[in-house]
CSV table of C-alpha atoms and ligand atoms in Angstrom, one decimal:
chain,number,residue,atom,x,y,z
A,1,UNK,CA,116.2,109.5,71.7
A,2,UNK,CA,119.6,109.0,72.2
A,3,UNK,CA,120.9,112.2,71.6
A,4,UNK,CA,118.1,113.0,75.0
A,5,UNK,CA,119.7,110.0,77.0
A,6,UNK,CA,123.3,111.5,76.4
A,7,UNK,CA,122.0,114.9,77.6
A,8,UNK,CA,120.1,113.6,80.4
A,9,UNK,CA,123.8,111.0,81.5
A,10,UNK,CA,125.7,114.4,81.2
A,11,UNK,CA,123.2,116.3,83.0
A,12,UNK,CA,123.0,113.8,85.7
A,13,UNK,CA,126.4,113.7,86.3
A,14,UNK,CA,126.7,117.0,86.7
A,15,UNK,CA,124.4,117.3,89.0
A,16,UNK,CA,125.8,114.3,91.0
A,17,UNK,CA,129.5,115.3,91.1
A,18,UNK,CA,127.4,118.9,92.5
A,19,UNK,CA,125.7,117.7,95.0
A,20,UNK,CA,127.0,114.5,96.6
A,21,UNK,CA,129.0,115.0,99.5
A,22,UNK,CA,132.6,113.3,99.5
A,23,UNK,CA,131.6,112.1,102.1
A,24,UNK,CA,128.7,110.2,101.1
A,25,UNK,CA,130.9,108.9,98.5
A,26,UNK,CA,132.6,105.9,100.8
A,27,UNK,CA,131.6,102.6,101.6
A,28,UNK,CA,129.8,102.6,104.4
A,29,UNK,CA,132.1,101.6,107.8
A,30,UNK,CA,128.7,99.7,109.8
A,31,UNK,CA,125.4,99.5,109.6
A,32,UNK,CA,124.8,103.0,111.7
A,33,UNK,CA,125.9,104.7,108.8
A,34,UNK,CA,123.0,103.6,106.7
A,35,UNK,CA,120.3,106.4,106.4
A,36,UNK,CA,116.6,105.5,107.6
A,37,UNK,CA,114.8,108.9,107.9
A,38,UNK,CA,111.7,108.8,109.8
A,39,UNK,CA,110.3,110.9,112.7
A,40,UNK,CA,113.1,110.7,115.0
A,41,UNK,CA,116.4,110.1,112.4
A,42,UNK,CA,119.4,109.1,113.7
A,43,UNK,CA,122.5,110.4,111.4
A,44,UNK,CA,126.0,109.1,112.0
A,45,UNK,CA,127.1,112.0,109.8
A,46,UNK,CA,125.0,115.3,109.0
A,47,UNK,CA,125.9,114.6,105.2
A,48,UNK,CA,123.3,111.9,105.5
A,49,UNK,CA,120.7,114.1,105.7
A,50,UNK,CA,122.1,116.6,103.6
A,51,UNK,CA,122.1,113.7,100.3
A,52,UNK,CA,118.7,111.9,101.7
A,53,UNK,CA,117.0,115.4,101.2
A,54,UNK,CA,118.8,116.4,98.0
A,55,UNK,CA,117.8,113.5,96.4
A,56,UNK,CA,114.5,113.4,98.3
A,57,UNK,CA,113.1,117.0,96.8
A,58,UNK,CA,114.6,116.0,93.3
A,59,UNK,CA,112.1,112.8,93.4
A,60,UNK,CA,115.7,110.1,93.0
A,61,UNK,CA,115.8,108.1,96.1
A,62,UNK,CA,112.3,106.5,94.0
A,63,UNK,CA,113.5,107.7,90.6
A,64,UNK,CA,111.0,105.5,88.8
A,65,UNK,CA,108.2,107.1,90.3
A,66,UNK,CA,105.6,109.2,89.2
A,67,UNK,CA,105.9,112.6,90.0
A,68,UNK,CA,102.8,112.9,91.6
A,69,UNK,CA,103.7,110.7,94.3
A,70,UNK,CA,106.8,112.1,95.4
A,71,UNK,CA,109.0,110.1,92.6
A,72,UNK,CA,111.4,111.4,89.8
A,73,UNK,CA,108.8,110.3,86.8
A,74,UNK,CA,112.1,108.7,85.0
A,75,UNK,CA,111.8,105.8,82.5
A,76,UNK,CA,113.5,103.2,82.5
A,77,UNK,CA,116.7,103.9,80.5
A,78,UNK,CA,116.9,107.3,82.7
A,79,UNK,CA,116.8,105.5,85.9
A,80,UNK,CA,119.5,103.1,84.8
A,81,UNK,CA,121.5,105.8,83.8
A,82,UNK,CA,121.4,107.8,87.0
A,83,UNK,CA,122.2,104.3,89.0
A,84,UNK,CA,124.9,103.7,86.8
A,85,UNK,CA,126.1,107.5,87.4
A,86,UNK,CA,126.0,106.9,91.2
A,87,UNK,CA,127.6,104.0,91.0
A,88,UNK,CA,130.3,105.0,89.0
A,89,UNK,CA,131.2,107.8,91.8
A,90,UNK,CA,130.6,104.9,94.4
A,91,UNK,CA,127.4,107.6,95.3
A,92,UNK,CA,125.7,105.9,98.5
A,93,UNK,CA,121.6,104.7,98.9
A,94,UNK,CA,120.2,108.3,99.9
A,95,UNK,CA,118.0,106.0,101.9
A,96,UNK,CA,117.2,102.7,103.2
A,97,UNK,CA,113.9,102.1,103.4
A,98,UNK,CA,110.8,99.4,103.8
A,99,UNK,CA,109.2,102.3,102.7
A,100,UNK,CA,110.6,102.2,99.5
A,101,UNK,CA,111.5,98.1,98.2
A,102,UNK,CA,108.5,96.8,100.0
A,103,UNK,CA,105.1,98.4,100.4
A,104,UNK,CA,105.9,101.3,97.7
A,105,UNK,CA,104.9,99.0,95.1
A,106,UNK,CA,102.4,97.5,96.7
A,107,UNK,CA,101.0,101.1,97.2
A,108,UNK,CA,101.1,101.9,93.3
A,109,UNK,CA,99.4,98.9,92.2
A,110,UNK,CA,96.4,98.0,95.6
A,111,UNK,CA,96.4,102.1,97.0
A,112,UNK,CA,93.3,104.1,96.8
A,113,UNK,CA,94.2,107.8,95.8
A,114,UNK,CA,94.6,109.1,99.1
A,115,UNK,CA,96.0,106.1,100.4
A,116,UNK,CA,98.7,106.3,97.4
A,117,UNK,CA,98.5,110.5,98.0
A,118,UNK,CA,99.1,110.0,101.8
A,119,UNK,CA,101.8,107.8,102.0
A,120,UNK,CA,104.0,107.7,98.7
A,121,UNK,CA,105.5,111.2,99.0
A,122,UNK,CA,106.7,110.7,102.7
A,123,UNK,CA,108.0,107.3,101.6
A,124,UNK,CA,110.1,109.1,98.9
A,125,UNK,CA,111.3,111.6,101.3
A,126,UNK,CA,112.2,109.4,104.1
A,127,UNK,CA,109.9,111.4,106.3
A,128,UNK,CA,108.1,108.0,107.8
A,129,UNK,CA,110.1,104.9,108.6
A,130,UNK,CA,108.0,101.4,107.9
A,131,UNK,CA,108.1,98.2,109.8
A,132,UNK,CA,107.3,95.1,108.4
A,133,UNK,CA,105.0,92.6,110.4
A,134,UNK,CA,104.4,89.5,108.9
A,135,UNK,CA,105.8,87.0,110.6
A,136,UNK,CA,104.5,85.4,114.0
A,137,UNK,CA,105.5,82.7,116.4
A,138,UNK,CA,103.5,80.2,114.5
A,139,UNK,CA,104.3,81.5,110.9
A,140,UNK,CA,107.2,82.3,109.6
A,141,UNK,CA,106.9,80.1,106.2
A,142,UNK,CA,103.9,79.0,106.7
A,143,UNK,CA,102.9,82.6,106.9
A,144,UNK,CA,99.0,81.9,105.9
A,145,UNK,CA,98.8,80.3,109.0
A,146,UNK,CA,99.1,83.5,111.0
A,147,UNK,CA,96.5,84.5,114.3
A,148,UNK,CA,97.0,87.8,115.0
A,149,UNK,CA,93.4,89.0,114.4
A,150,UNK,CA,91.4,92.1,113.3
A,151,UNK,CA,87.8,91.9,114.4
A,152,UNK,CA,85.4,94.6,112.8
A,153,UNK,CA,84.0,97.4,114.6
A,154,UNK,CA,82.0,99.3,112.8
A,155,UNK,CA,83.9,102.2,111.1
A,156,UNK,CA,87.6,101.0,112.9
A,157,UNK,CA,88.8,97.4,113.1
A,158,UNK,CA,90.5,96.2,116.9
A,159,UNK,CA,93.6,94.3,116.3
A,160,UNK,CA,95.3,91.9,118.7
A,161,UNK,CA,98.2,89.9,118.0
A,162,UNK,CA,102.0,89.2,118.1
A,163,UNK,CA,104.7,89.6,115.5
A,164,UNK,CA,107.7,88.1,115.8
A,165,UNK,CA,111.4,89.2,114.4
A,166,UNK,CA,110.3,92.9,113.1
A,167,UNK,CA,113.2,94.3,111.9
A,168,UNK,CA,113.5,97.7,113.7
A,169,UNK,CA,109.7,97.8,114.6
A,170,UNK,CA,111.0,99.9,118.3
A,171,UNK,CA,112.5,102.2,115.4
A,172,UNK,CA,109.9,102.4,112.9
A,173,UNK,CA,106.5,105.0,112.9
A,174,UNK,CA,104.3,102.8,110.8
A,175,UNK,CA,103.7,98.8,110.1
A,176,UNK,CA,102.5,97.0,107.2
A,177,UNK,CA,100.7,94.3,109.0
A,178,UNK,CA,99.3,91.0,108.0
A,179,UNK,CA,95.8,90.1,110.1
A,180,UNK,CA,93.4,87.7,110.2
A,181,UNK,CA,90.0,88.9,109.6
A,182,UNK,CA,88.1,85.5,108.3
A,183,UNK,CA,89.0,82.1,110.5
A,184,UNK,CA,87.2,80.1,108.2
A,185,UNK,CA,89.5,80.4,105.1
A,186,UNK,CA,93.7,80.3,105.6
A,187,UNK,CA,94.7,82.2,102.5
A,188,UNK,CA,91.3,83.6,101.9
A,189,UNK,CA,90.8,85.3,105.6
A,190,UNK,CA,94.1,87.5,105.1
A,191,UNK,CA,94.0,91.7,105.1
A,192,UNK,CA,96.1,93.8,104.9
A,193,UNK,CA,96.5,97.5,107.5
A,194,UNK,CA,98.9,99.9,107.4
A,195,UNK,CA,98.4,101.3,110.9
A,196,UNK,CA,101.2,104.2,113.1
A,197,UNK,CA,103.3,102.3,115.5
A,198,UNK,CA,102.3,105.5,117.9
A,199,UNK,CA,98.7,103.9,118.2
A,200,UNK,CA,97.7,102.9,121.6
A,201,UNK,CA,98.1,99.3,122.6
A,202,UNK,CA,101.4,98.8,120.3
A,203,UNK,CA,104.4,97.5,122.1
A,204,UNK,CA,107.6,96.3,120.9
A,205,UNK,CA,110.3,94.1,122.7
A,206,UNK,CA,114.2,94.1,121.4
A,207,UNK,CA,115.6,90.5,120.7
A,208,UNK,CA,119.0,90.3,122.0
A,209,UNK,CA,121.5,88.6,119.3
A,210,UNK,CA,124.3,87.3,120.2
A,211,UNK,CA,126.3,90.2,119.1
A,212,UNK,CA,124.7,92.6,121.4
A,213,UNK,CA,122.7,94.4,118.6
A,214,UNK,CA,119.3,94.0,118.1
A,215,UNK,CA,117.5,94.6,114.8
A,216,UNK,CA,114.7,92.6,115.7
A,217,UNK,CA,111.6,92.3,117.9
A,218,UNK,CA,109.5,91.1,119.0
A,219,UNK,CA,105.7,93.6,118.6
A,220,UNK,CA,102.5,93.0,120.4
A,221,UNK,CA,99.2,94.4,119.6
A,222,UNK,CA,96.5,95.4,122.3
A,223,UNK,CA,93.4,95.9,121.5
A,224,UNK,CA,94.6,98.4,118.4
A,225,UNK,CA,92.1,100.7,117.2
A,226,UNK,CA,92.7,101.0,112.7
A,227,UNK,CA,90.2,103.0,111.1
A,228,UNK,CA,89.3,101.0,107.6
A,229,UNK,CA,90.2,103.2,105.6
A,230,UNK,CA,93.7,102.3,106.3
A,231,UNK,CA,92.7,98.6,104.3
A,232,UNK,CA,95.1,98.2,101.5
A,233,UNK,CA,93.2,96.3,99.1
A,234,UNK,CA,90.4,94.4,99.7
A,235,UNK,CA,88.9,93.1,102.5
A,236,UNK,CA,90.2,89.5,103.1
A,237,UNK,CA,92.2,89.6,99.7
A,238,UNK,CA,95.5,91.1,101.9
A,239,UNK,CA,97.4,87.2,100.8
A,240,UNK,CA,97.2,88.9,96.7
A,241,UNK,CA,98.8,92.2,98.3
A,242,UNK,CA,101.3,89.8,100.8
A,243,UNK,CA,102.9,88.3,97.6
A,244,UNK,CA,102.5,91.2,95.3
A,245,UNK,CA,105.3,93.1,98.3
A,246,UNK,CA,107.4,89.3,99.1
A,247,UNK,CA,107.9,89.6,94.8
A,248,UNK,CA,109.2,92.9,95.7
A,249,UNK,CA,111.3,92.4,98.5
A,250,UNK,CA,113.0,89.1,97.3
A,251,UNK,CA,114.0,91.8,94.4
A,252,UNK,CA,115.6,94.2,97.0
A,253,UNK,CA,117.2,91.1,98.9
A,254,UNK,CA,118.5,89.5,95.7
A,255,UNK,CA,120.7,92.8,94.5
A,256,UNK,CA,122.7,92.0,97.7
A,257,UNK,CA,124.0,89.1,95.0
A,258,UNK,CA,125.0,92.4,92.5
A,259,UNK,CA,128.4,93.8,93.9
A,260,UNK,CA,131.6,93.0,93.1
A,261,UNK,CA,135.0,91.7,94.9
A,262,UNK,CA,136.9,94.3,93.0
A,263,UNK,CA,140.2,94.2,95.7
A,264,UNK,CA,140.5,90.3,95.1
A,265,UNK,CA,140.2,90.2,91.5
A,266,UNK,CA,143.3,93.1,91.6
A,267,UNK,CA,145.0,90.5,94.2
A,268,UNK,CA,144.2,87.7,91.9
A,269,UNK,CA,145.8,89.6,88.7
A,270,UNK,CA,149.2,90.3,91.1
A,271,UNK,CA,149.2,86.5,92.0
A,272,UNK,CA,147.7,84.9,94.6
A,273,UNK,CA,147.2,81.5,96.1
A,274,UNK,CA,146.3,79.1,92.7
A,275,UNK,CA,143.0,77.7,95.0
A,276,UNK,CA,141.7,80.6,95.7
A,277,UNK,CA,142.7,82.0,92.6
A,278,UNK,CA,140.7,79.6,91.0
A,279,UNK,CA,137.7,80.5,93.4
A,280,UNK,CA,137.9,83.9,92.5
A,281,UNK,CA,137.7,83.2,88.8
A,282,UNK,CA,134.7,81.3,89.3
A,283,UNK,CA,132.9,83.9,91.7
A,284,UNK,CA,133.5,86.6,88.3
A,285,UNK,CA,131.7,84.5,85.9
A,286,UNK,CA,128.8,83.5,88.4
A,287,UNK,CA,128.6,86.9,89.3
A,288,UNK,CA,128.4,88.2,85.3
A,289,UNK,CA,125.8,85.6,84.9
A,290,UNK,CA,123.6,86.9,87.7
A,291,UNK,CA,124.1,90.3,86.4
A,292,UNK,CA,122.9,89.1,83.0
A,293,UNK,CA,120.1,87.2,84.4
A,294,UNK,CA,119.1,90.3,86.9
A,295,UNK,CA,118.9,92.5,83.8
A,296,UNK,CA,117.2,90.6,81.7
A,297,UNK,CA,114.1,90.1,84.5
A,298,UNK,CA,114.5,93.8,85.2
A,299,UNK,CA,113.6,94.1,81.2
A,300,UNK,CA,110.8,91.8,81.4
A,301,UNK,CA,109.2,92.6,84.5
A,302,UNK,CA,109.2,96.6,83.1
A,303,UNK,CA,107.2,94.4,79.6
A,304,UNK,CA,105.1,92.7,82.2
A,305,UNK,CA,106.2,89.7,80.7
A,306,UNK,CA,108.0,88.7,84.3
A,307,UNK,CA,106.7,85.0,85.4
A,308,UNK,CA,105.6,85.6,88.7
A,309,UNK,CA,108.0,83.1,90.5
A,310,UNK,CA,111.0,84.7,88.8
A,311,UNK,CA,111.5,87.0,91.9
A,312,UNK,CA,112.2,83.7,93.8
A,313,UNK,CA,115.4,82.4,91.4
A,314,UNK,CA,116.6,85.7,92.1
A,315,UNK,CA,116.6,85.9,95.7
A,316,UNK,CA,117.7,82.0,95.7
A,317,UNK,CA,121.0,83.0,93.6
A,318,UNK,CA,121.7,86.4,94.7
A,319,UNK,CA,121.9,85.4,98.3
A,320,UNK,CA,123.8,82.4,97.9
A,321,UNK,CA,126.5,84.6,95.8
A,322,UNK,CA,126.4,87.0,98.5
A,323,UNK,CA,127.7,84.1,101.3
A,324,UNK,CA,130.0,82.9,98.3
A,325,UNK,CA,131.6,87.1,98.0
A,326,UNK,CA,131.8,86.9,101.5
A,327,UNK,CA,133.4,83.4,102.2
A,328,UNK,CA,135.8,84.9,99.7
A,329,UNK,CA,136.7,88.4,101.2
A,330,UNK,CA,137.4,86.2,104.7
A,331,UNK,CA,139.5,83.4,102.6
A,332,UNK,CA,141.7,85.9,101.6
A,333,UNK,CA,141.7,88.5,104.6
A,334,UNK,CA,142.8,85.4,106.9
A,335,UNK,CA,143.4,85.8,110.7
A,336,UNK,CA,143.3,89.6,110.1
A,337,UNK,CA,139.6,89.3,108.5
A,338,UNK,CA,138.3,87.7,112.0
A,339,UNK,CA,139.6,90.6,114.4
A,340,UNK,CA,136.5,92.3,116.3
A,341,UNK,CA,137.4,95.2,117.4
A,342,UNK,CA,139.5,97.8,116.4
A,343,UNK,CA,139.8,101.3,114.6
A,344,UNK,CA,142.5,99.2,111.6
A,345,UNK,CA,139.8,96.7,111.3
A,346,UNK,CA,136.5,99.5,111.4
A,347,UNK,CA,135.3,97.5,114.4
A,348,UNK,CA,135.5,93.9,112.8
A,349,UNK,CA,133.3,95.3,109.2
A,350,UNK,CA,134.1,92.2,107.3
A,351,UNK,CA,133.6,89.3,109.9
A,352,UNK,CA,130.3,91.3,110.7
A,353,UNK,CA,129.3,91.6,107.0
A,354,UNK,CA,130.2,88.0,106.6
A,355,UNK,CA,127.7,87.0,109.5
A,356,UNK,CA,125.0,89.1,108.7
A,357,UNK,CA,124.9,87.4,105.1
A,358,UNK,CA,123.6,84.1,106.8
A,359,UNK,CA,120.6,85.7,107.3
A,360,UNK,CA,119.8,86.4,103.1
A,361,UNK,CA,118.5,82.8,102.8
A,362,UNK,CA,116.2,83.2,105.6
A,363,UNK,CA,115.0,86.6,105.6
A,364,UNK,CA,112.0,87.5,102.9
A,365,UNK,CA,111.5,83.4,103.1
A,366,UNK,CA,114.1,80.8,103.0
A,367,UNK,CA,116.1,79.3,100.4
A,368,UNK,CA,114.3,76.0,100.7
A,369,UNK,CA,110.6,78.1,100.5
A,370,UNK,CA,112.3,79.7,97.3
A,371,UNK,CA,113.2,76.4,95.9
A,372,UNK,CA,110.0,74.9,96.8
A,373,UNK,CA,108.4,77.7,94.8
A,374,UNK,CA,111.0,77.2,91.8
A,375,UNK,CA,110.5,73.6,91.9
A,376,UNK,CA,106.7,74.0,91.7
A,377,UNK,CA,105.9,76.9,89.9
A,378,UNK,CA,108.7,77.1,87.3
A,379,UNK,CA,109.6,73.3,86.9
A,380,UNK,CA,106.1,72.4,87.0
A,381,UNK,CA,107.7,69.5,89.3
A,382,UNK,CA,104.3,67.8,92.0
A,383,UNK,CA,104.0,68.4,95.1
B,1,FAD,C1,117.5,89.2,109.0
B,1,FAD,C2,116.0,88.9,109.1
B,1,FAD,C3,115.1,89.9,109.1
B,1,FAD,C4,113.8,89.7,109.2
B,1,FAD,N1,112.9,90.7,109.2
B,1,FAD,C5,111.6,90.5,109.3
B,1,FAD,C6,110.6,91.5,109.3
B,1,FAD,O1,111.0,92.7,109.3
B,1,FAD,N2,109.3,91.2,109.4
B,1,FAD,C7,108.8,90.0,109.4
B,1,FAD,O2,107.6,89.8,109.5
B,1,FAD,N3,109.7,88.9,109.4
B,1,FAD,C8,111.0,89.1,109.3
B,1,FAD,N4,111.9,88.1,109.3
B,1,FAD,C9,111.4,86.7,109.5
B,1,FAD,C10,111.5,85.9,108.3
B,1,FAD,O3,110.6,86.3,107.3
B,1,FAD,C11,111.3,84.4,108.7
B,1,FAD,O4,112.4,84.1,109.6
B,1,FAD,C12,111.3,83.4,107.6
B,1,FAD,O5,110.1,83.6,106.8
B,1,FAD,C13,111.4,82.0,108.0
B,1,FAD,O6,110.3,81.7,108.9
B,1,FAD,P1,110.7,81.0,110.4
B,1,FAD,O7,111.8,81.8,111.0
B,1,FAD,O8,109.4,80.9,111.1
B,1,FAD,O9,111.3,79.6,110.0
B,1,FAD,P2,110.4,78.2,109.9
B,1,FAD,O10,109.3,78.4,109.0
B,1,FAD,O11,110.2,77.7,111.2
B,1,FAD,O12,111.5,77.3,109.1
B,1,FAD,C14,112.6,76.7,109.8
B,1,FAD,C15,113.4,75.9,108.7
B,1,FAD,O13,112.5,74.9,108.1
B,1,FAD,C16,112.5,75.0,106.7
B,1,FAD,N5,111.1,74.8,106.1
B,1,FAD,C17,109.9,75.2,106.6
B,1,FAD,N6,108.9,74.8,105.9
B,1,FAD,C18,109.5,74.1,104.8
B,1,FAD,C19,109.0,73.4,103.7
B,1,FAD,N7,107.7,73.4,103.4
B,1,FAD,N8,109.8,72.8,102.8
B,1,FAD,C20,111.2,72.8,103.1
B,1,FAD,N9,111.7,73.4,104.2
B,1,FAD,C21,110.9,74.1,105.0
B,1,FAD,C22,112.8,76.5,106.4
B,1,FAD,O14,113.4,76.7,105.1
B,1,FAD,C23,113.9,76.7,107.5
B,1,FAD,O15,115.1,76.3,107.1
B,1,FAD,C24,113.3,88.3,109.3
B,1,FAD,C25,114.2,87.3,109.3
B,1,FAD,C26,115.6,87.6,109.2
B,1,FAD,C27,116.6,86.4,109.3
């Protein structure tokens, strides 16, 4: 067995130093350089495509996959390996995607065949670029208390509605969409439609951030015609699904927590203020511990032994390390950390990476929602 693991790391890295451009091999300078796929892709660099599709055909932006459904069919020692061989070359994500940390696993365990058949292999390919539309003016974490309704009609349901702060929605082809198709019952009148953001009677509407970008918006639905077969699940059971794909994504958002401060820990060995010396000696051993914990769920989730609040420790601690890393890399960058605009600086990289981590403890549900759930679920602490 471990004679096959050996072959299969050395065959791996083979293949990686092969066929990952050098290019793909550097931190990335902004978020455009991130890789999204869909219908209309927008590459900062061709090599994005390039290493999206090589690792697309071979199954290994899902590696864990089954074959079947676009994936690589690894197990779980394999798929370690080949992250730890991309890591170890600083390889980039082939692809970001919804697609992939969110309503892929929600696919494998609630999708019909041809639901699973239809969707999973585009996912894997980056051929289809989700959107995710839970939230609404009304419910954000109180998210059972969302309106936007699905009425029946016949063989189709007519949805109408607003989302609010769907992350790339005017970018995305398809949504994952919470509606309401029972008033009578909050938790119990929830379903879940996976509907193309092409249909008529979708619109989406930027929200301007103070930064000039805009990853969010807001999406209204008018009168939108979803044929039932596009259901995931059953029929007013879409709140079992809803957690099943939050677990999933407080996973995703918790790995932000994973990397490392490698340049300051060098700093720290040459000698460097005692205070934040002493800082950076407590972010390693927080860090290690995370690691250890992340593994360790990892392991247990694979057993099915994985309580189902666990996902909920890790988002709270991986996204507070995440603000602590980057508290850190401004500490020690000083005055030159907070300059905006410039080629020296990458356009201000680290003061924008710093502020985009005060959106981990809000995004995929708060820290306070996470330590509610802790608190009640894990503690067995009342109400
Ligand atoms: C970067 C980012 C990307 C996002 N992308 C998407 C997306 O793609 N799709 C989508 O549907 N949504 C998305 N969201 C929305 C996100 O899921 C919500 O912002 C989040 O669930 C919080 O809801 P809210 O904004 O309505 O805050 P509220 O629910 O109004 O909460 C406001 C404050 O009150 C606190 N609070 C509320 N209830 C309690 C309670 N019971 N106990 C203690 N404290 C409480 C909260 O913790 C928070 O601090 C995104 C958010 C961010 C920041």
């Amino acid at each position: 067995m471990n004679q096959d693991l050996d072959q299969f790391r050395q065959e791996t890295r083979a293949w990686l130093e092969a066929n990952c451009p050098p290019s793909m091999r550097l931190p990335l300078r902004s978020e455009k350089d991130a890789t999204w796929g869909g219908r209309n892709p927008i590459y900062a660099h061709p090599d994005q495509k390039l290493w999206m599709e090589r690792m697309g055909a071979r199954g290994w932006t899902v590696p864990d996959w089954p074959k079947e459904y676009g994936g690589g069919g690894l197990s779980a020692a394999e798929t370690k390996i080949l992250r730890e061989e991309m890591a170890a070359i600083r390889a980039r994500n082939p692809l970001n995607s919804f697609g992939i940390s969110m309503l892929g696993p929600a696919l494998l365990k609630y999708g019909t065949e041809e639901q699973k058949l239809e969707h999973l292999p585009k996912i894997a390919r980056g051929e289809i670029r989700w959107c995710q539309g839970y939230s609404e003016p009304n419910a954000g974490s109180d998210l059972a208390g969302l309106q936007t309704s699905a009425e029946d009609a016949g063989d189709h349901f007519i949805v109408n509605g607003q989302k609010v702060w769907t992350s790339y929605a005017d970018q995305a082809d398809w949504i994952f969409c919470l509606v309401r198709t029972d008033k009578t019952s909050k938790q119990g009148g929830i379903s879940f439609l996976l509907f193309d953001m092409a249909s008529e009677g979708v619109s989406t509407k930027p929200i301007l951030l103070i930064s000039g970008n805009s990853p969010f918006c807001e999406t209204f639905f008018d009168d939108v015609k979803v044929p039932k077969s596009n259901l995931l699940g059953e029929l007013n059971k879409g709140w079992d699904v809803a957690k099943y794909l939050l677990g999933h994504e407080r996973e995703m958002i918790s790995n932000m927590g994973a990397g490392g401060i490698d340049p300051l820990v060098e700093a720290a060995r040459k000698g460097v203020d005692p205070i934040l010396r002493g800082q950076i000696a407590l972010f390693q051993v927080r860090a290690r511990a995370f690691a250890a914990m992340s593994e360790r769920f990892i392991d247990e989730l694979k057993a099915g032994r994985a309580h189902p609040a666990q996902p909920s420790m890790m988002k709270y601690y991986g996204t507070e390390l995440n603000k602590i890393r980057h508290e850190l890399l401004m500490a020690a960058g000083g005055s030159d950390a907070l300059e905006w605009e410039s080629e020296a600086s990458i356009h201000g990289a680290a003061a924008r990476a710093w502020l985009r981590t005060k959106a981990n403890s809000i995004e995929g549900g708060t820290s306070e929602i996470q330590l509610n759930i802790i608190a009640k679920r894990i503690l067995d602490l009342p109400s």
